[in-house]
Coordinates of C-alpha atoms in Angstrom, one line a residue:
M1 CA 1.4 -86.7 -98.4
V2 CA 0.0 -83.1 -98.6
K3 CA -3.2 -84.3 -97.0
K4 CA -1.3 -85.9 -94.1
H5 CA 0.7 -82.8 -93.5
S6 CA -2.5 -80.7 -93.5
Q7 CA -4.1 -83.1 -91.0
I8 CA -1.1 -82.8 -88.7
K9 CA -1.1 -79.0 -89.0
N10 CA -4.9 -78.9 -88.2
K11 CA -4.4 -81.2 -85.3
E12 CA -1.7 -78.9 -83.9
Q13 CA -3.9 -75.9 -84.3
Q14 CA -6.8 -77.7 -82.6
K15 CA -4.5 -78.6 -79.7
F16 CA -3.4 -74.9 -79.6
V17 CA -7.0 -73.7 -79.4
V18 CA -8.0 -76.2 -76.7
S19 CA -5.0 -75.3 -74.6
K20 CA -5.8 -71.6 -75.0
R21 CA -9.4 -72.2 -74.0
L22 CA -8.3 -74.0 -70.9
S23 CA -5.9 -71.3 -69.9
I24 CA -8.3 -68.4 -70.5
F25 CA -11.6 -69.8 -69.2
N26 CA -10.5 -71.4 -65.9
Y27 CA -8.2 -70.3 -63.1
Q28 CA -5.7 -73.1 -63.0
F29 CA -2.8 -70.9 -64.1
P30 CA -3.6 -67.9 -61.8
L31 CA -4.0 -70.4 -58.9
I32 CA -0.6 -71.9 -59.7
I33 CA 0.9 -68.4 -59.7
F34 CA -0.8 -67.6 -56.3
I35 CA 0.5 -70.7 -54.7
F36 CA 4.0 -70.2 -56.2
A37 CA 4.1 -66.7 -54.7
L38 CA 3.1 -67.9 -51.2
L39 CA 5.8 -70.6 -51.3
L40 CA 8.5 -68.3 -52.6
Y41 CA 8.1 -65.9 -49.7
S42 CA 7.1 -68.4 -47.0
N43 CA 10.4 -67.9 -45.2
T44 CA 9.5 -64.3 -44.4
L45 CA 6.7 -65.3 -42.1
H46 CA 8.8 -65.2 -38.9
H47 CA 10.6 -62.0 -39.7
G48 CA 10.3 -59.0 -37.4
Y49 CA 9.9 -55.2 -38.1
V50 CA 12.9 -53.8 -40.0
M51 CA 14.1 -50.5 -41.4
D52 CA 11.2 -48.0 -41.9
D53 CA 8.6 -50.4 -40.4
G54 CA 8.9 -48.5 -37.2
V55 CA 8.2 -45.2 -38.8
V56 CA 4.9 -46.3 -40.4
I57 CA 3.8 -48.8 -37.8
T58 CA 5.2 -49.0 -34.3
N59 CA 6.2 -45.3 -34.1
N60 CA 3.0 -44.2 -35.8
Q61 CA 0.6 -43.1 -33.1
F62 CA -2.5 -43.3 -35.3
V63 CA -1.7 -46.8 -36.6
M64 CA -1.1 -48.0 -33.0
E65 CA -4.6 -46.7 -32.1
G66 CA -6.1 -49.3 -34.4
V67 CA -9.4 -48.8 -36.2
S68 CA -10.1 -45.6 -34.2
G69 CA -7.0 -44.0 -35.7
I70 CA -8.1 -44.4 -39.4
P71 CA -9.8 -41.0 -39.7
K72 CA -6.5 -39.4 -38.5
I73 CA -4.5 -41.5 -40.9
L74 CA -6.7 -40.1 -43.7
S75 CA -5.7 -36.6 -42.9
T76 CA -2.0 -37.1 -42.2
E77 CA 1.1 -36.9 -44.3
M78 CA 3.0 -40.2 -44.5
W79 CA 6.1 -39.0 -42.6
H80 CA 4.2 -36.9 -40.0
F81 CA 5.7 -38.7 -37.0
Q82 CA 9.2 -38.1 -38.3
N83 CA 8.6 -34.4 -38.3
I84 CA 9.1 -34.5 -42.0
N85 CA 6.7 -33.2 -44.7
L86 CA 7.5 -34.5 -48.2
G87 CA 4.0 -34.1 -49.4
Y88 CA 3.4 -37.9 -49.5
Y89 CA -0.2 -38.9 -49.1
R90 CA -0.5 -42.7 -48.9
P91 CA -3.1 -43.6 -46.3
L92 CA -4.3 -47.0 -47.7
A93 CA -1.3 -49.1 -46.5
Q94 CA -1.3 -47.4 -43.1
I95 CA -5.1 -48.2 -42.8
T96 CA -4.3 -51.8 -43.3
F97 CA -1.6 -51.6 -40.6
A98 CA -4.1 -50.0 -38.2
I99 CA -6.6 -52.8 -38.9
E100 CA -3.9 -55.4 -38.2
N101 CA -2.9 -53.7 -35.0
E102 CA -6.5 -53.6 -33.9
F103 CA -6.8 -57.4 -33.9
F104 CA -3.1 -58.5 -33.7
P105 CA -1.3 -55.7 -31.8
G106 CA 2.5 -55.6 -32.3
N107 CA 2.6 -58.8 -34.4
P108 CA 4.9 -58.5 -37.4
Q109 CA 4.2 -62.1 -38.4
V110 CA 0.6 -61.2 -39.3
S111 CA 1.8 -58.3 -41.4
H112 CA 4.3 -60.5 -43.2
L113 CA 1.5 -63.0 -43.9
D114 CA -0.7 -60.3 -45.3
N115 CA 2.1 -59.1 -47.5
I116 CA 2.6 -62.6 -48.9
L117 CA -1.2 -63.0 -49.5
L118 CA -1.3 -59.6 -51.3
Y119 CA 1.6 -60.6 -53.4
G120 CA -0.1 -63.9 -54.3
L121 CA -3.3 -62.0 -55.2
T122 CA -1.2 -59.6 -57.4
G123 CA 0.1 -62.6 -59.4
F124 CA -3.4 -64.1 -59.6
F125 CA -5.1 -61.0 -61.0
L126 CA -2.0 -60.1 -63.2
C127 CA -2.2 -63.5 -64.8
I128 CA -5.9 -63.0 -65.6
L129 CA -5.3 -59.5 -67.0
L130 CA -2.5 -60.7 -69.3
M131 CA -4.6 -63.7 -70.4
N132 CA -7.4 -61.4 -71.4
L133 CA -5.1 -58.9 -73.0
F134 CA -3.1 -61.5 -75.1
K135 CA -5.8 -64.1 -75.7
N136 CA -4.8 -64.3 -79.4
S137 CA -1.1 -64.9 -78.6
H138 CA 0.5 -68.1 -77.4
P139 CA -1.6 -69.5 -74.6
M140 CA 1.4 -69.9 -72.3
L141 CA 2.6 -66.4 -72.8
S142 CA 0.7 -64.8 -70.0
F143 CA 1.4 -67.6 -67.5
I144 CA 5.2 -67.5 -68.3
A145 CA 5.4 -63.7 -68.0
T146 CA 3.5 -63.7 -64.7
L147 CA 5.7 -66.5 -63.4
L148 CA 8.8 -64.6 -64.3
F149 CA 7.4 -61.5 -62.7
I150 CA 6.6 -63.2 -59.4
A151 CA 9.9 -65.0 -59.2
H152 CA 12.0 -61.8 -60.0
P153 CA 14.4 -61.2 -57.0
V154 CA 14.1 -57.4 -57.3
H155 CA 10.7 -57.7 -55.6
T156 CA 12.1 -58.9 -52.3
E157 CA 12.2 -55.3 -50.9
V158 CA 8.5 -54.8 -51.5
V159 CA 7.3 -58.1 -50.2
A160 CA 9.7 -58.8 -47.4
N161 CA 9.6 -55.2 -46.1
I162 CA 6.2 -54.5 -44.5
K163 CA 6.5 -50.8 -45.0
S164 CA 6.6 -51.3 -48.8
R165 CA 3.1 -52.5 -48.8
D166 CA 2.1 -49.2 -50.4
E167 CA 4.0 -50.2 -53.5
M168 CA 2.3 -53.6 -53.6
L169 CA -1.2 -52.2 -53.0
A170 CA -0.7 -49.6 -55.6
F171 CA 0.2 -52.2 -58.3
L172 CA -2.5 -54.7 -57.2
N173 CA -5.2 -52.1 -57.3
L174 CA -3.9 -50.8 -60.6
V175 CA -4.0 -54.3 -62.1
I176 CA -7.6 -54.8 -61.0
A177 CA -8.5 -51.3 -62.3
L178 CA -7.0 -52.2 -65.7
L179 CA -8.8 -55.5 -65.8
F180 CA -12.1 -53.8 -65.2
F181 CA -11.2 -51.1 -67.7
L182 CA -10.5 -53.8 -70.3
R183 CA -13.8 -55.4 -69.6
A184 CA -15.6 -52.1 -69.7
Y185 CA -14.8 -51.7 -73.4
K186 CA -15.1 -55.3 -74.4
N187 CA -16.1 -55.6 -78.1
G188 CA -15.7 -51.8 -78.4
K189 CA -18.9 -51.0 -76.4
L190 CA -18.8 -49.2 -73.0
D191 CA -20.2 -51.0 -70.0
L192 CA -20.6 -48.3 -67.4
R193 CA -20.6 -50.7 -64.4
F194 CA -17.2 -52.0 -65.2
L195 CA -15.9 -48.5 -65.9
L196 CA -17.1 -47.4 -62.4
F197 CA -15.4 -50.4 -60.8
S198 CA -12.2 -49.6 -62.8
C199 CA -12.3 -46.0 -61.5
L200 CA -12.8 -47.2 -57.9
F201 CA -9.8 -49.5 -58.0
F202 CA -7.7 -46.8 -59.7
Y203 CA -8.7 -44.5 -56.8
L204 CA -7.5 -47.1 -54.3
A205 CA -4.3 -47.4 -56.2
L206 CA -3.7 -43.7 -55.9
L207 CA -4.5 -43.8 -52.2
S208 CA -1.7 -46.4 -52.0
K209 CA 1.0 -44.5 -53.8
E210 CA 0.9 -41.5 -56.1
T211 CA 3.0 -43.3 -58.8
S212 CA -0.2 -45.1 -59.8
M213 CA -1.0 -42.0 -61.9
T214 CA 0.8 -43.9 -64.7
G215 CA -2.5 -45.8 -65.0
F216 CA -3.8 -43.0 -67.1
L217 CA -1.2 -44.0 -69.8
L218 CA -1.5 -47.8 -69.2
A219 CA -5.2 -47.9 -69.7
P220 CA -5.2 -46.7 -73.3
L221 CA -2.2 -48.9 -73.9
I222 CA -4.0 -52.1 -72.9
L223 CA -7.1 -51.1 -74.9
Y224 CA -5.0 -50.5 -78.0
F225 CA -3.3 -53.9 -77.7
S226 CA -6.6 -55.7 -77.1
G227 CA -8.7 -54.1 -79.8
K228 CA -8.7 -52.3 -83.1
E229 CA -9.2 -48.7 -82.0
S230 CA -6.5 -46.0 -82.4
I231 CA -4.3 -44.8 -79.6
K232 CA -6.0 -41.4 -79.8
K233 CA -9.5 -42.8 -79.3
N234 CA -8.3 -45.0 -76.4
L235 CA -6.7 -42.0 -74.8
L236 CA -10.1 -40.3 -74.8
R237 CA -11.6 -43.4 -73.2
A238 CA -9.1 -43.1 -70.4
V239 CA -10.3 -39.5 -69.5
P240 CA -12.3 -40.8 -66.5
F241 CA -9.0 -41.7 -65.0
L242 CA -8.0 -38.1 -65.2
G243 CA -11.1 -37.3 -63.2
V244 CA -10.1 -39.8 -60.5
I245 CA -6.6 -38.2 -60.4
L246 CA -8.2 -34.8 -60.0
L247 CA -10.4 -36.1 -57.2
F248 CA -7.4 -37.6 -55.5
Q249 CA -5.4 -34.4 -55.7
I250 CA -8.3 -32.4 -54.2
Q251 CA -8.6 -34.9 -51.4
K252 CA -4.8 -34.7 -50.8
Y253 CA -4.8 -30.9 -50.7
V254 CA -7.8 -30.8 -48.3
M255 CA -6.3 -33.5 -46.0
I256 CA -2.6 -32.5 -45.8
G257 CA -2.6 -29.0 -47.3
T258 CA -0.3 -29.5 -50.2
F259 CA -0.1 -31.0 -53.7
S260 CA 3.6 -31.5 -53.4
R261 CA 6.5 -30.3 -51.3
V262 CA 9.7 -28.4 -52.2
V263 CA 12.5 -30.4 -50.7
S264 CA 15.2 -28.6 -48.8
E265 CA 18.8 -29.1 -49.8
D266 CA 19.8 -32.5 -48.5
I267 CA 22.9 -34.1 -50.1
L268 CA 22.3 -37.5 -48.4
N269 CA 18.7 -38.1 -49.7
F270 CA 18.6 -35.8 -52.7
P271 CA 22.3 -35.9 -53.9
Y272 CA 21.6 -35.1 -57.5
A273 CA 19.8 -31.9 -56.7
A274 CA 22.7 -30.8 -54.5
A275 CA 25.1 -31.4 -57.3
N276 CA 22.8 -29.8 -60.0
A277 CA 23.1 -33.0 -61.9
Q278 CA 19.4 -34.2 -62.1
F279 CA 19.1 -34.6 -65.8
P280 CA 22.3 -36.6 -66.6
S281 CA 21.9 -38.6 -63.3
A282 CA 18.3 -39.6 -64.3
F283 CA 19.7 -41.5 -67.3
L284 CA 22.4 -43.0 -65.2
I285 CA 19.7 -44.2 -62.9
F286 CA 17.8 -45.5 -65.9
L287 CA 20.8 -47.6 -66.8
W288 CA 20.9 -48.9 -63.2
C289 CA 17.2 -49.9 -63.5
I290 CA 17.8 -51.9 -66.6
K291 CA 20.9 -53.5 -65.2
L292 CA 19.1 -54.7 -62.0
I293 CA 16.1 -55.9 -64.0
L294 CA 18.3 -57.9 -66.3
L295 CA 20.7 -59.1 -63.6
P296 CA 19.3 -58.7 -60.1
H297 CA 22.5 -59.2 -58.2
P298 CA 23.8 -58.0 -55.8
L299 CA 20.8 -56.4 -54.1
S300 CA 20.7 -53.8 -51.4
Y301 CA 18.1 -52.0 -49.3
D302 CA 19.8 -48.7 -50.0
Y303 CA 21.6 -46.9 -52.8
A304 CA 22.0 -43.5 -51.2
Y305 CA 24.9 -41.0 -51.3
N306 CA 27.4 -41.9 -52.7
Q307 CA 26.8 -45.4 -54.1
I308 CA 25.6 -44.0 -57.4
P309 CA 27.6 -40.7 -57.7
A310 CA 26.0 -37.7 -59.4
A311 CA 26.8 -37.9 -63.2
Q312 CA 27.6 -35.3 -65.8
F313 CA 27.2 -35.3 -69.6
S314 CA 30.8 -36.1 -69.9
S315 CA 30.1 -39.6 -68.6
P316 CA 29.9 -42.3 -71.2
A317 CA 27.4 -44.2 -69.0
V318 CA 25.0 -41.2 -69.2
W319 CA 25.1 -41.2 -73.0
F320 CA 24.6 -44.9 -73.1
G321 CA 21.6 -44.5 -70.9
I322 CA 20.2 -41.8 -73.1
M323 CA 20.7 -43.8 -76.3
L324 CA 19.2 -46.9 -74.6
F325 CA 16.2 -44.9 -73.5
I326 CA 15.7 -43.4 -77.0
A327 CA 16.0 -46.9 -78.5
F328 CA 13.3 -48.2 -76.2
L329 CA 11.0 -45.3 -77.2
V330 CA 11.7 -45.8 -80.9
F331 CA 11.1 -49.5 -80.6
S332 CA 7.8 -48.9 -78.9
F333 CA 6.6 -46.3 -81.4
I334 CA 7.6 -48.2 -84.5
G335 CA 6.3 -51.5 -83.2
L336 CA 2.9 -50.2 -82.1
K337 CA 1.1 -51.3 -85.2
K338 CA 2.3 -54.9 -84.9
K339 CA 0.9 -55.1 -81.3
S340 CA 3.6 -57.5 -80.3
P341 CA 3.8 -58.6 -76.7
A342 CA 7.4 -57.5 -76.8
V343 CA 6.4 -54.0 -77.8
F344 CA 3.8 -54.0 -75.0
G345 CA 6.5 -55.0 -72.5
V346 CA 9.0 -52.3 -73.5
S347 CA 6.2 -49.7 -73.6
F348 CA 5.0 -50.8 -70.1
L349 CA 8.6 -50.7 -68.8
C350 CA 9.1 -47.1 -70.1
I351 CA 5.7 -45.8 -68.7
T352 CA 6.1 -47.3 -65.3
L353 CA 9.7 -46.0 -65.0
I354 CA 8.4 -42.4 -65.5
P355 CA 7.8 -41.7 -61.8
A356 CA 11.3 -43.0 -60.8
L357 CA 13.1 -40.9 -63.4
A358 CA 10.9 -37.9 -62.6
F359 CA 11.9 -38.3 -59.0
V360 CA 15.5 -38.0 -59.9
F361 CA 15.0 -35.3 -62.5
L362 CA 12.6 -33.1 -60.5
R363 CA 13.8 -33.7 -56.9
G364 CA 17.3 -35.2 -57.4
G365 CA 16.2 -38.2 -55.3
I366 CA 18.0 -41.6 -55.0
F367 CA 17.4 -45.0 -56.6
A368 CA 15.7 -47.8 -54.7
E369 CA 14.8 -51.4 -55.8
R370 CA 11.1 -50.9 -55.0
I371 CA 10.8 -48.5 -58.0
L372 CA 11.4 -51.6 -60.2
Y373 CA 8.4 -53.4 -58.9
A374 CA 6.0 -52.6 -61.7
P375 CA 8.6 -52.1 -64.5
A376 CA 9.8 -55.7 -63.9
L377 CA 6.6 -56.8 -65.6
G378 CA 7.7 -55.2 -68.9
F379 CA 10.9 -57.2 -68.8
S380 CA 9.0 -60.4 -67.9
M381 CA 6.8 -59.9 -70.9
V382 CA 9.7 -59.4 -73.3
L383 CA 11.5 -62.4 -71.9
A384 CA 8.5 -64.7 -72.1
F385 CA 7.8 -63.6 -75.7
L386 CA 11.4 -64.2 -76.7
F387 CA 11.5 -67.6 -75.1
L388 CA 8.4 -68.7 -76.9
K389 CA 9.5 -67.2 -80.2
I390 CA 13.0 -68.7 -80.2
T391 CA 12.1 -72.1 -78.8
K392 CA 8.8 -72.4 -80.7
A393 CA 7.5 -74.1 -77.5
E394 CA 4.3 -76.1 -77.8
A395 CA 1.1 -75.0 -76.0
G396 CA 0.1 -76.7 -72.8
F397 CA 1.3 -76.8 -69.2
K398 CA 2.6 -80.4 -69.5
S399 CA 4.8 -79.4 -72.5
L400 CA 6.1 -76.4 -70.6
V401 CA 7.2 -78.6 -67.7
L402 CA 8.6 -81.6 -69.6
S403 CA 9.8 -80.3 -72.9
P404 CA 13.6 -80.0 -73.4
K405 CA 12.8 -76.7 -75.1
S406 CA 11.8 -75.3 -71.7
I407 CA 15.2 -75.9 -70.1
P408 CA 16.3 -72.2 -70.5
L409 CA 13.1 -71.0 -68.9
H410 CA 13.5 -73.6 -66.1
I411 CA 17.1 -72.4 -65.4
I412 CA 16.0 -68.7 -65.2
L413 CA 13.1 -69.5 -62.9
V414 CA 15.2 -71.7 -60.6
L415 CA 18.0 -69.0 -60.4
F416 CA 15.4 -66.3 -59.8
S417 CA 13.7 -68.4 -57.1
I418 CA 16.9 -69.3 -55.3
K419 CA 18.0 -65.7 -55.3
T420 CA 14.6 -64.5 -54.0
Y421 CA 14.4 -67.1 -51.3
S422 CA 17.9 -66.5 -50.1
R423 CA 17.5 -62.7 -50.3
N424 CA 14.4 -63.0 -48.1
K425 CA 16.6 -64.1 -45.3
D426 CA 18.5 -60.8 -45.3
W427 CA 15.3 -59.1 -44.3
K428 CA 15.0 -61.1 -41.0
D429 CA 16.1 -58.2 -38.8
N430 CA 18.0 -54.9 -39.0
L431 CA 21.4 -56.3 -38.1
T432 CA 21.3 -58.9 -40.8
L433 CA 19.8 -56.5 -43.4
F434 CA 22.2 -53.7 -42.7
A435 CA 25.2 -56.0 -42.7
K436 CA 24.3 -57.2 -46.1
G437 CA 23.7 -53.6 -47.3
A438 CA 27.1 -52.5 -46.2
E439 CA 28.6 -55.4 -48.0
T440 CA 26.8 -54.9 -51.3
C441 CA 26.8 -51.1 -51.4
P442 CA 30.1 -50.2 -49.7
D443 CA 30.1 -46.7 -51.2
S444 CA 26.8 -45.7 -49.6
Y445 CA 27.1 -43.5 -46.6
H446 CA 23.8 -44.8 -45.3
T447 CA 24.6 -48.5 -45.5
N448 CA 27.8 -48.0 -43.5
V449 CA 26.5 -45.9 -40.7
T450 CA 23.2 -47.8 -40.2
Y451 CA 25.1 -51.0 -39.9
A452 CA 27.5 -49.3 -37.5
W453 CA 24.6 -48.0 -35.3
E454 CA 22.9 -51.4 -35.3
S455 CA 26.2 -52.9 -34.1
V456 CA 26.3 -50.4 -31.3
L457 CA 22.8 -51.4 -30.2
A458 CA 23.7 -55.1 -30.4
G459 CA 26.9 -54.5 -28.4
E460 CA 25.1 -52.6 -25.7
A461 CA 22.6 -55.4 -25.3
E462 CA 25.3 -58.2 -25.4
Q463 CA 26.3 -59.7 -22.0
N464 CA 29.3 -61.7 -23.4
P465 CA 32.4 -59.4 -23.1
E466 CA 34.0 -60.9 -26.2
K467 CA 30.9 -60.6 -28.4
K468 CA 30.4 -57.1 -27.0
K469 CA 33.9 -56.2 -28.1
E470 CA 33.3 -57.7 -31.5
Y471 CA 30.2 -55.6 -32.0
M472 CA 31.9 -52.4 -30.9
T473 CA 34.9 -53.0 -33.1
N474 CA 32.6 -53.6 -36.0
A475 CA 30.7 -50.4 -35.2
I476 CA 34.0 -48.4 -35.3
T477 CA 35.0 -49.9 -38.6
Y478 CA 31.8 -49.0 -40.4
Y479 CA 31.4 -45.6 -38.8
Q480 CA 34.9 -44.8 -40.1
K481 CA 33.8 -46.0 -43.6
G482 CA 30.7 -43.9 -43.5
L483 CA 32.4 -40.8 -42.2
A484 CA 35.0 -41.2 -45.0
I485 CA 32.1 -40.7 -47.4
Y486 CA 30.3 -37.9 -45.5
D487 CA 31.4 -36.5 -42.2
K488 CA 28.9 -33.7 -41.4
V489 CA 26.4 -35.6 -39.2
A490 CA 27.1 -35.1 -35.5
A491 CA 25.3 -38.2 -34.4
D492 CA 27.7 -40.4 -36.3
W493 CA 30.7 -38.9 -34.5
Y494 CA 29.0 -39.2 -31.2
N495 CA 28.2 -42.9 -31.8
L496 CA 31.8 -43.5 -32.9
G497 CA 32.8 -42.0 -29.6
V498 CA 30.4 -44.3 -27.7
S499 CA 31.9 -47.3 -29.5
Y500 CA 35.5 -46.3 -28.6
S501 CA 34.5 -45.7 -24.9
H502 CA 33.1 -49.2 -24.7
L503 CA 36.5 -50.5 -25.7
G504 CA 38.3 -48.2 -23.3
K505 CA 40.0 -46.1 -26.0
I506 CA 39.8 -42.8 -24.2
D507 CA 41.9 -40.7 -26.6
E508 CA 39.9 -41.8 -29.6
T509 CA 36.7 -41.2 -27.6
V510 CA 37.7 -37.6 -26.8
K511 CA 38.5 -36.9 -30.5
A512 CA 35.1 -38.3 -31.6
Y513 CA 33.2 -36.2 -29.0
E514 CA 35.1 -33.1 -30.0
H515 CA 34.1 -33.6 -33.7
T516 CA 30.5 -34.0 -32.5
I517 CA 30.6 -30.7 -30.6
A518 CA 32.3 -28.9 -33.4
L519 CA 29.3 -29.8 -35.6
N520 CA 26.7 -29.3 -32.9
P521 CA 27.8 -27.3 -29.8
K522 CA 24.5 -28.2 -28.2
H523 CA 24.9 -31.9 -28.4
L524 CA 24.1 -32.7 -24.7
N525 CA 25.5 -36.3 -24.5
S526 CA 28.8 -35.4 -26.1
C527 CA 29.3 -32.4 -23.9
Y528 CA 28.4 -34.3 -20.8
N529 CA 30.5 -37.4 -21.7
L530 CA 33.5 -35.4 -22.7
A531 CA 33.3 -33.3 -19.5
S532 CA 33.1 -36.6 -17.5
I533 CA 36.2 -37.9 -19.2
Y534 CA 38.1 -34.7 -18.3
L535 CA 36.8 -34.9 -14.7
G536 CA 38.2 -38.4 -14.5
K537 CA 41.5 -37.1 -15.8
K538 CA 41.4 -34.4 -13.1
D539 CA 41.4 -31.7 -15.8
S540 CA 38.8 -29.5 -14.1
P541 CA 39.1 -26.5 -16.5
N542 CA 38.1 -28.6 -19.5
S543 CA 35.6 -30.6 -17.5
L544 CA 33.9 -27.3 -16.4
K545 CA 33.9 -26.0 -19.9
Y546 CA 31.9 -28.9 -21.3
F547 CA 29.6 -29.3 -18.3
L548 CA 28.7 -25.6 -18.7
M549 CA 28.0 -26.2 -22.4
A550 CA 25.7 -29.0 -21.5
Y551 CA 24.1 -26.8 -18.8
Q552 CA 23.4 -24.0 -21.3
S553 CA 21.5 -26.5 -23.5
D554 CA 19.5 -28.2 -20.7
S555 CA 20.1 -27.2 -17.1
A556 CA 18.1 -30.2 -15.8
F557 CA 20.1 -32.7 -17.8
M558 CA 21.2 -35.6 -15.5
D559 CA 23.4 -34.3 -12.7
V560 CA 25.1 -31.6 -14.8
S561 CA 24.5 -28.8 -12.2
F562 CA 26.1 -31.0 -9.4
K563 CA 29.1 -31.7 -11.7
I564 CA 29.6 -28.0 -12.4
G565 CA 29.6 -27.3 -8.7
L566 CA 32.0 -30.1 -8.1
N567 CA 34.5 -28.6 -10.6
Y568 CA 34.3 -25.2 -9.1
Q569 CA 34.9 -26.7 -5.7
I570 CA 37.9 -28.7 -6.9
M571 CA 39.3 -25.5 -8.4
G572 CA 38.9 -23.7 -5.1
N573 CA 35.9 -21.6 -5.9
P574 CA 33.2 -22.6 -3.4
K575 CA 31.3 -19.4 -4.0
S576 CA 30.7 -20.3 -7.6
A577 CA 30.0 -23.9 -6.8
I578 CA 27.1 -23.2 -4.3
P579 CA 24.4 -21.9 -6.9
Y580 CA 24.8 -25.1 -8.9
Y581 CA 24.8 -27.3 -5.9
E582 CA 21.7 -25.5 -4.6
S583 CA 20.0 -26.0 -8.0
Y584 CA 20.7 -29.7 -7.9
F585 CA 19.7 -30.0 -4.2
R586 CA 16.2 -28.5 -4.9
K587 CA 15.5 -31.4 -7.2
N588 CA 17.3 -34.0 -5.2
P589 CA 16.9 -33.1 -1.5
N590 CA 17.9 -36.6 -0.3
D591 CA 21.2 -36.8 -2.2
R592 CA 23.9 -37.3 0.5
N593 CA 26.7 -36.2 -1.9
V594 CA 25.3 -32.8 -2.6
I595 CA 24.5 -32.1 1.0
T596 CA 28.0 -33.1 2.0
N597 CA 29.5 -30.8 -0.7
L598 CA 27.3 -27.9 0.3
L599 CA 28.4 -28.2 3.9
I600 CA 32.1 -28.2 2.8
A601 CA 31.4 -25.1 0.6
Y602 CA 29.6 -23.2 3.3
K603 CA 32.2 -24.0 5.8
A604 CA 34.8 -22.6 3.5
L605 CA 32.8 -19.4 3.4
N606 CA 32.1 -19.5 7.2
N607 CA 28.3 -19.4 6.6
T608 CA 27.1 -20.6 10.0
E609 CA 23.4 -20.4 9.2
K610 CA 23.7 -22.6 6.1
I611 CA 26.0 -25.0 7.9
N612 CA 23.5 -25.5 10.7
Y613 CA 20.7 -25.9 8.2
F614 CA 22.4 -28.6 6.1
M615 CA 23.6 -30.4 9.3
S616 CA 20.1 -30.6 10.5
L617 CA 18.8 -32.4 7.5
P618 CA 17.7 -36.1 7.9
V619 CA 19.6 -37.7 5.1
K620 CA 18.1 -40.9 3.9

């Protein structure tokens, strides 16, 4: 009986080893991951440019120049064409956009295809990295963890949004760098060739996004989990990564003239700095990160002011976040000796969240789903480990697919995949994306006003009167919601006025334009439009007041000089009207209206010479 039990046990161990050999020494699992990633995001192929895509692609002059613009991209801050300098140096993604534009100009479908391929490659190399890192663990661990990572819905912003390719390239290059780094110290001996390759891909990761600096901490972590050397010794082995970081920082300074940039006070984009609440808010954001990784619903493209309000230490949520963060650190520290995949997952999660928490703590910046792109791997590792430990699942792909023990995993993967596939549809165009954002994050100023503005654009392009009315009504609703959260942006009040004017609500239009001018007296369109409304109401004094304000900002704006002259003439002051009429006439010598009005004005002043001159003009 004992002998039979021993034979069964040996047979199971043999099966385990064979399965492990299959998973490690061929690429069937990485290829499955690659194909799965492509299928999961296949419905983004026909999407257009959305959100910030215009900033980094269509409105970026150097990207639009194609390959010839690459040298300029290498010496330009990321937000250069927005007249903003945040000290961001991320040229690699923009170089890929320039190459795409060289061969496929203005084609977002190609960019979406490339994003999907890059995501598939990320899954491919990540699976290989984990299989090499945890080759002594359950043979299905790495495959399951990568599968969960690829399916995780929180990644939709990075993959479905072309602009977020910087995040994807950073992680992909970092994974490859870590894979080469692991190979460089295989069996405890240094292979300089692989170390150089590792440094090269780490450099490419840094050129993609500065947050890749966490690679300096991840490199010794993976060496520690794969070998027998101490953390201290593995940290010393990662010193070449510090050299690469230094090289990158020197290049950044030479190219854009700064290592970092002090951000001016901006409550909308850096709300926690404005409220002097960076430290407690950082732990509140940490809590949000964990919540969305565990339960990725609902999702939004924006979490700006005031969706996650600034927090103080009096908030229970802040203390819960602090205690949870400490618990993660203690768990990682105490569990290091065991080298459990769960400990690796929690450690990976904490390390890759450092840039996001530092962004809140140092700059007071906002939360975004893309910051969870790399940390989601830590969660996936823990979940895969717990699944295998609790279910004691057998080794082998067939068992994973068919065994009843795998039902919990199947449910999670199906739910993740459904959520991801459906969330992809929201990224089809701006109107769809912003509508969903306003729904899921109703307390964000930004989600409300961007949806309102997109509704204005859709309404102005709409030919059907009923649909136009619907769009404009929608715009008013969401501008009102946004302005209830923050009412200091003149453009919002102006666009609210435009929306009211399309619906013929004159009194509301006037109030909106007056709010605009109170915030920005030089707002040309508001001054001109408000003056035109008063002119239509035969209120010449108010009409003149706002036309003069527009004229002071830009004397050549539309027909403002003619309208000033007209108001003076209506008010019985032809002498004051003439200089403005003359100014308009010099630029529009064939305008019948200005010639007629000049004749009337000069007749009122009995100026025969001018009367004869203007009567002699051949008006076309």
